[in-house]
Amino acid sequence: MVKVKKENQPARLKIIQTAFDLFHKQGVNATSVDEILEKSQAGKSQFYYYFKNKEDLVHSVLMFFYGQLKNNELPINNKIESWKDLERWFYNFVGMQKAMNCDRGCPIGTIGSELVTGQDLIRQDIKLIFEFTRNSLSRFFHGLKVKGELKDSVDPDVLADFCFTVMQGGLLVAKINRESDIFENSIQQALAYLKSLAK
Amino acid sequence: MVKVKKENQPARLKIIQTAFDLFHKQGVNATSVDEILEKSQAGKSQFYYYFKNKEDLVHSVLMFFYGQLKNNELPINNKIESWKDLERWFYNFVGMQKAMNCDRGCPIGTIGSELVTGQDLIRQDIKLIFEFTRNSLSRFFHGLKVKGELKDSVDPDVLADFCFTVMQGGLLVAKINRESDIFENSIQQALAYLKSLAK
DNA sequence: CTACAATTGTACTATGTAGTTCAATAATGT
DNA sequence: ACATTATTGAACTACATAGTACAATTGTAG
């Protein structure tokens, strides 16, 4: 009987989840390893047993998030199959942000904003996550196109880019303003445009 | 003859400009006072003579930027009086970013992304800057409306919000991806939408 | 020149930071 | 039981960090 690598490492998981939350709240650079350990009730040797260094933790956090995203375990539903789903997708971000008093932006965008030249491993992780989300959007618009429900001139991938940009911009602006009006207005306009492309 | 407060403090200015550049490049938290001083060839006592602390420096940097913005001394022209101007406004951001190898996002958005609860002075500074830019956009759309060149149903302020969101999102996404395709696609869609509202 | 304020250089303190060391303990297979 | 490996606790190192103290120097006004 081949023993599968044990995947039950509660301390490791707790560290990752705590780190994710702190990174989301205050960014990577403002979060020390010690703070993560204190909040996750873990010791230093646990940390450096599970992670090579802080950068490796950031990587692990992103991979953990990516896993949840792929398995649809996140509050944001990325299965977009109708206009209604797309609306829900947009407004879910608003809802999540409001639930946090508009104190935080996109957890991934926040990490991405701190990237500097040379941090290419982390950058690739984030690109992977972004790509997955963009693909969900693309698939929806491609589907519409195949069904002949979109004007011939439109490129489904470009529409996905557009949605993604509005989402990221909206989350950032809402965080800075500590209120989501601008975000909501932007979503409204984006949806009005997209629907105008239907035929 | 009343002596006006001397505004010629080359060391102070150099510190602010150096700090602005480093904040833009790597964010506030990743930039130490010592690094700013080394790069601006200034000493510690100069720093704490001109600034109360690091937060005060961030405030000063933002106020300096705000001054440049108001006096139209920045590479981005905020006097938007025609559709051509609006296009230029959008694409200037792309151009600036490309000139930096898509290694940086919005200098202000980058600082804003690092905000945490309680940093309300800095937040207000950023809101001031954002508001100024949003007003430039609003003015343009209001002007169109007054001239009867916009459909009656549209709210000029909402269009300004929309432009601003696309700009912020695009800059962030382009920085993370280290290329501006998604940003450019989004601008293209945003402009297509906005122009569709003309009558 | 002289007094006084503006400015700067150098050295310092206290604390936070990432990461290491290593012995102690727990778990596992034979 | 025994050996081996996985896991953890606690103290520690080396360095970076924000901010201070204060004397030395420069500029300026009478």
PDB file of C-alpha atoms in Angstrom, chain B residues 29-184:
ATOM      1  CA  ASN B  29       6.431  50.046   3.122  1.00  0.00           C
ATOM      2  CA  ALA B  30       9.281  48.666   1.058  1.00  0.00           C
ATOM      3  CA  THR B  31      11.048  52.026   1.094  1.00  0.00           C
ATOM      4  CA  SER B  32      13.059  52.925   4.161  1.00  0.00           C
ATOM      5  CA  VAL B  33      13.905  56.431   5.220  1.00  0.00           C
ATOM      6  CA  ASP B  34      17.561  55.505   4.965  1.00  0.00           C
ATOM      7  CA  GLU B  35      17.196  54.480   1.338  1.00  0.00           C
ATOM      8  CA  ILE B  36      15.491  57.752   0.501  1.00  0.00           C
ATOM      9  CA  LEU B  37      18.250  59.680   2.235  1.00  0.00           C
ATOM     10  CA  GLU B  38      21.010  57.777   0.518  1.00  0.00           C
ATOM     11  CA  LYS B  39      19.457  58.255  -2.933  1.00  0.00           C
ATOM     12  CA  SER B  40      18.739  61.911  -2.315  1.00  0.00           C
ATOM     13  CA  GLN B  41      22.139  62.578  -0.771  1.00  0.00           C
ATOM     14  CA  ALA B  42      20.649  63.996   2.377  1.00  0.00           C
ATOM     15  CA  GLY B  43      21.252  63.361   6.055  1.00  0.00           C
ATOM     16  CA  LYS B  44      18.978  62.186   8.806  1.00  0.00           C
ATOM     17  CA  SER B  45      18.862  65.510  10.547  1.00  0.00           C
ATOM     18  CA  GLN B  46      17.745  67.151   7.339  1.00  0.00           C
ATOM     19  CA  PHE B  47      14.971  64.634   7.036  1.00  0.00           C
ATOM     20  CA  TYR B  48      13.669  65.106  10.564  1.00  0.00           C
ATOM     21  CA  TYR B  49      14.134  68.827  10.272  1.00  0.00           C
ATOM     22  CA  TYR B  50      11.805  68.986   7.277  1.00  0.00           C
ATOM     23  CA  PHE B  51       9.414  66.151   8.168  1.00  0.00           C
ATOM     24  CA  LYS B  52       7.856  65.093  11.426  1.00  0.00           C
ATOM     25  CA  ASN B  53       8.131  61.399  10.573  1.00  0.00           C
ATOM     26  CA  LYS B  54       7.756  59.009   7.679  1.00  0.00           C
ATOM     27  CA  GLU B  55       4.004  59.455   7.477  1.00  0.00           C
ATOM     28  CA  ASP B  56       4.485  63.182   7.236  1.00  0.00           C
ATOM     29  CA  LEU B  57       6.814  62.570   4.311  1.00  0.00           C
ATOM     30  CA  VAL B  58       4.161  60.514   2.545  1.00  0.00           C
ATOM     31  CA  HIS B  59       1.728  63.358   3.130  1.00  0.00           C
ATOM     32  CA  SER B  60       4.238  65.855   1.769  1.00  0.00           C
ATOM     33  CA  VAL B  61       4.900  63.733  -1.286  1.00  0.00           C
ATOM     34  CA  LEU B  62       1.181  63.564  -2.013  1.00  0.00           C
ATOM     35  CA  MET B  63       0.737  67.296  -1.502  1.00  0.00           C
ATOM     36  CA  PHE B  64       3.653  67.958  -3.800  1.00  0.00           C
ATOM     37  CA  PHE B  65       2.039  65.761  -6.430  1.00  0.00           C
ATOM     38  CA  TYR B  66      -1.295  67.479  -5.905  1.00  0.00           C
ATOM     39  CA  GLY B  67       0.367  70.830  -6.474  1.00  0.00           C
ATOM     40  CA  GLN B  68       1.871  69.641  -9.733  1.00  0.00           C
ATOM     41  CA  LEU B  69      -1.461  68.185 -10.784  1.00  0.00           C
ATOM     42  CA  LYS B  70      -3.316  71.436 -10.127  1.00  0.00           C
ATOM     43  CA  ASN B  71      -0.690  73.456 -11.974  1.00  0.00           C
ATOM     44  CA  ASN B  72      -0.784  71.057 -14.887  1.00  0.00           C
ATOM     45  CA  GLU B  73       2.899  70.276 -14.508  1.00  0.00           C
ATOM     46  CA  LEU B  74       2.511  66.550 -15.015  1.00  0.00           C
ATOM     47  CA  PRO B  75       2.989  64.516 -18.204  1.00  0.00           C
ATOM     48  CA  ILE B  76      -0.717  63.620 -18.029  1.00  0.00           C
ATOM     49  CA  ASN B  77      -2.817  66.492 -19.302  1.00  0.00           C
ATOM     50  CA  ASN B  78      -5.998  66.781 -17.282  1.00  0.00           C
ATOM     51  CA  LYS B  79      -7.565  69.476 -19.404  1.00  0.00           C
ATOM     52  CA  ILE B  80     -10.027  67.314 -21.292  1.00  0.00           C
ATOM     53  CA  GLU B  81     -12.097  69.285 -23.760  1.00  0.00           C
ATOM     54  CA  SER B  82     -12.732  66.895 -26.625  1.00  0.00           C
ATOM     55  CA  TRP B  83     -13.058  63.209 -27.364  1.00  0.00           C
ATOM     56  CA  LYS B  84      -9.553  63.387 -28.770  1.00  0.00           C
ATOM     57  CA  ASP B  85      -8.340  64.736 -25.420  1.00  0.00           C
ATOM     58  CA  LEU B  86     -10.077  61.906 -23.615  1.00  0.00           C
ATOM     59  CA  GLU B  87      -8.427  59.340 -25.834  1.00  0.00           C
ATOM     60  CA  ARG B  88      -5.082  61.010 -25.284  1.00  0.00           C
ATOM     61  CA  TRP B  89      -5.732  61.051 -21.550  1.00  0.00           C
ATOM     62  CA  PHE B  90      -6.270  57.292 -21.528  1.00  0.00           C
ATOM     63  CA  TYR B  91      -3.425  56.414 -23.822  1.00  0.00           C
ATOM     64  CA  ASN B  92      -1.002  58.679 -22.029  1.00  0.00           C
ATOM     65  CA  PHE B  93      -1.217  56.310 -19.079  1.00  0.00           C
ATOM     66  CA  VAL B  94      -0.364  53.412 -21.356  1.00  0.00           C
ATOM     67  CA  GLY B  95       2.509  55.356 -22.830  1.00  0.00           C
ATOM     68  CA  MET B  96       3.927  56.309 -19.462  1.00  0.00           C
ATOM     69  CA  GLN B  97       3.680  52.783 -18.254  1.00  0.00           C
ATOM     70  CA  LYS B  98       5.387  51.384 -21.326  1.00  0.00           C
ATOM     71  CA  ALA B  99       8.155  53.940 -20.886  1.00  0.00           C
ATOM     72  CA  MET B 100       8.799  52.213 -17.557  1.00  0.00           C
ATOM     73  CA  ASN B 101       8.645  48.713 -19.020  1.00  0.00           C
ATOM     74  CA  CYS B 102       5.254  48.205 -17.360  1.00  0.00           C
ATOM     75  CA  ASP B 103       7.075  47.846 -14.086  1.00  0.00           C
ATOM     76  CA  ARG B 104       4.999  50.341 -12.171  1.00  0.00           C
ATOM     77  CA  GLY B 105       1.357  51.131 -11.655  1.00  0.00           C
ATOM     78  CA  CYS B 106      -0.280  54.404 -10.736  1.00  0.00           C
ATOM     79  CA  PRO B 107       2.011  56.233  -8.295  1.00  0.00           C
ATOM     80  CA  ILE B 108      -0.977  57.265  -6.221  1.00  0.00           C
ATOM     81  CA  GLY B 109      -2.855  53.997  -6.548  1.00  0.00           C
ATOM     82  CA  THR B 110       0.255  52.167  -5.379  1.00  0.00           C
ATOM     83  CA  ILE B 111       0.321  54.234  -2.219  1.00  0.00           C
ATOM     84  CA  GLY B 112      -3.436  53.852  -1.846  1.00  0.00           C
ATOM     85  CA  SER B 113      -3.239  50.111  -2.097  1.00  0.00           C
ATOM     86  CA  GLU B 114      -1.051  50.004   1.003  1.00  0.00           C
ATOM     87  CA  LEU B 115      -3.499  51.993   3.113  1.00  0.00           C
ATOM     88  CA  VAL B 116      -4.762  50.379   6.275  1.00  0.00           C
ATOM     89  CA  THR B 117      -7.543  51.316   8.677  1.00  0.00           C
ATOM     90  CA  GLY B 118      -6.664  54.416  10.586  1.00  0.00           C
ATOM     91  CA  GLN B 119      -4.398  56.056   8.028  1.00  0.00           C
ATOM     92  CA  ASP B 120      -7.021  58.655   7.366  1.00  0.00           C
ATOM     93  CA  LEU B 121      -4.747  61.605   6.712  1.00  0.00           C
ATOM     94  CA  ILE B 122      -3.032  59.860   3.820  1.00  0.00           C
ATOM     95  CA  ARG B 123      -6.366  58.543   2.620  1.00  0.00           C
ATOM     96  CA  GLN B 124      -7.766  62.073   2.487  1.00  0.00           C
ATOM     97  CA  ASP B 125      -4.751  63.254   0.503  1.00  0.00           C
ATOM     98  CA  ILE B 126      -5.299  60.538  -2.053  1.00  0.00           C
ATOM     99  CA  LYS B 127      -9.010  61.216  -2.228  1.00  0.00           C
ATOM    100  CA  LEU B 128      -8.201  64.855  -2.959  1.00  0.00           C
ATOM    101  CA  ILE B 129      -5.993  63.849  -5.871  1.00  0.00           C
ATOM    102  CA  PHE B 130      -8.496  61.345  -7.211  1.00  0.00           C
ATOM    103  CA  GLU B 131     -11.293  63.864  -6.864  1.00  0.00           C
ATOM    104  CA  PHE B 132      -9.381  66.405  -8.897  1.00  0.00           C
ATOM    105  CA  THR B 133      -8.905  63.938 -11.732  1.00  0.00           C
ATOM    106  CA  ARG B 134     -12.468  62.772 -11.573  1.00  0.00           C
ATOM    107  CA  ASN B 135     -13.603  66.396 -11.753  1.00  0.00           C
ATOM    108  CA  SER B 136     -11.614  66.944 -14.910  1.00  0.00           C
ATOM    109  CA  LEU B 137     -13.455  64.049 -16.474  1.00  0.00           C
ATOM    110  CA  SER B 138     -16.803  65.160 -15.097  1.00  0.00           C
ATOM    111  CA  ARG B 139     -16.362  68.619 -16.503  1.00  0.00           C
ATOM    112  CA  PHE B 140     -15.832  67.213 -19.958  1.00  0.00           C
ATOM    113  CA  PHE B 141     -18.949  65.056 -19.865  1.00  0.00           C
ATOM    114  CA  HIS B 142     -21.011  67.836 -18.310  1.00  0.00           C
ATOM    115  CA  GLY B 143     -19.883  70.108 -21.109  1.00  0.00           C
ATOM    116  CA  LEU B 144     -21.002  67.608 -23.707  1.00  0.00           C
ATOM    117  CA  LYS B 145     -24.328  67.249 -22.005  1.00  0.00           C
ATOM    118  CA  VAL B 146     -24.901  70.986 -21.860  1.00  0.00           C
ATOM    119  CA  LYS B 147     -24.137  71.189 -25.579  1.00  0.00           C
ATOM    120  CA  GLY B 148     -26.691  68.450 -26.148  1.00  0.00           C
ATOM    121  CA  GLU B 149     -24.058  66.035 -27.397  1.00  0.00           C
ATOM    122  CA  LEU B 150     -24.859  63.286 -24.918  1.00  0.00           C
ATOM    123  CA  LYS B 151     -27.939  61.144 -24.621  1.00  0.00           C
ATOM    124  CA  ASP B 152     -30.331  62.553 -22.055  1.00  0.00           C
ATOM    125  CA  SER B 153     -30.251  59.481 -19.864  1.00  0.00           C
ATOM    126  CA  VAL B 154     -26.545  59.595 -19.030  1.00  0.00           C
ATOM    127  CA  ASP B 155     -25.109  61.030 -15.832  1.00  0.00           C
ATOM    128  CA  PRO B 156     -21.804  62.794 -16.572  1.00  0.00           C
ATOM    129  CA  ASP B 157     -20.431  62.086 -13.104  1.00  0.00           C
ATOM    130  CA  VAL B 158     -21.038  58.392 -13.508  1.00  0.00           C
ATOM    131  CA  LEU B 159     -19.122  58.414 -16.763  1.00  0.00           C
ATOM    132  CA  ALA B 160     -16.232  60.095 -14.987  1.00  0.00           C
ATOM    133  CA  ASP B 161     -16.257  57.372 -12.335  1.00  0.00           C
ATOM    134  CA  PHE B 162     -16.239  54.777 -15.065  1.00  0.00           C
ATOM    135  CA  CYS B 163     -13.216  56.279 -16.824  1.00  0.00           C
ATOM    136  CA  PHE B 164     -11.354  56.589 -13.576  1.00  0.00           C
ATOM    137  CA  THR B 165     -12.012  52.991 -12.617  1.00  0.00           C
ATOM    138  CA  VAL B 166     -10.852  51.685 -15.967  1.00  0.00           C
ATOM    139  CA  MET B 167      -7.703  53.771 -15.698  1.00  0.00           C
ATOM    140  CA  GLN B 168      -6.863  52.512 -12.199  1.00  0.00           C
ATOM    141  CA  GLY B 169      -7.677  48.917 -13.005  1.00  0.00           C
ATOM    142  CA  GLY B 170      -5.733  49.027 -16.223  1.00  0.00           C
ATOM    143  CA  LEU B 171      -2.628  50.448 -14.603  1.00  0.00           C
ATOM    144  CA  LEU B 172      -2.680  47.807 -11.905  1.00  0.00           C
ATOM    145  CA  VAL B 173      -3.297  44.896 -14.244  1.00  0.00           C
ATOM    146  CA  ALA B 174      -0.637  46.098 -16.656  1.00  0.00           C
ATOM    147  CA  LYS B 175       1.885  46.379 -13.870  1.00  0.00           C
ATOM    148  CA  ILE B 176       1.178  42.896 -12.637  1.00  0.00           C
ATOM    149  CA  ASN B 177       1.274  41.409 -16.131  1.00  0.00           C
ATOM    150  CA  ARG B 178       4.205  43.565 -17.128  1.00  0.00           C
ATOM    151  CA  GLU B 179       2.442  44.335 -20.364  1.00  0.00           C
ATOM    152  CA  SER B 180      -0.362  46.616 -21.329  1.00  0.00           C
ATOM    153  CA  ASP B 181      -2.528  44.577 -23.687  1.00  0.00           C
ATOM    154  CA  ILE B 182      -5.364  44.102 -21.236  1.00  0.00           C
ATOM    155  CA  PHE B 183      -5.217  47.770 -20.327  1.00  0.00           C
ATOM    156  CA  GLU B 184      -5.348  48.810 -23.984  1.00  0.00           C
TER     157      GLU B 184
END
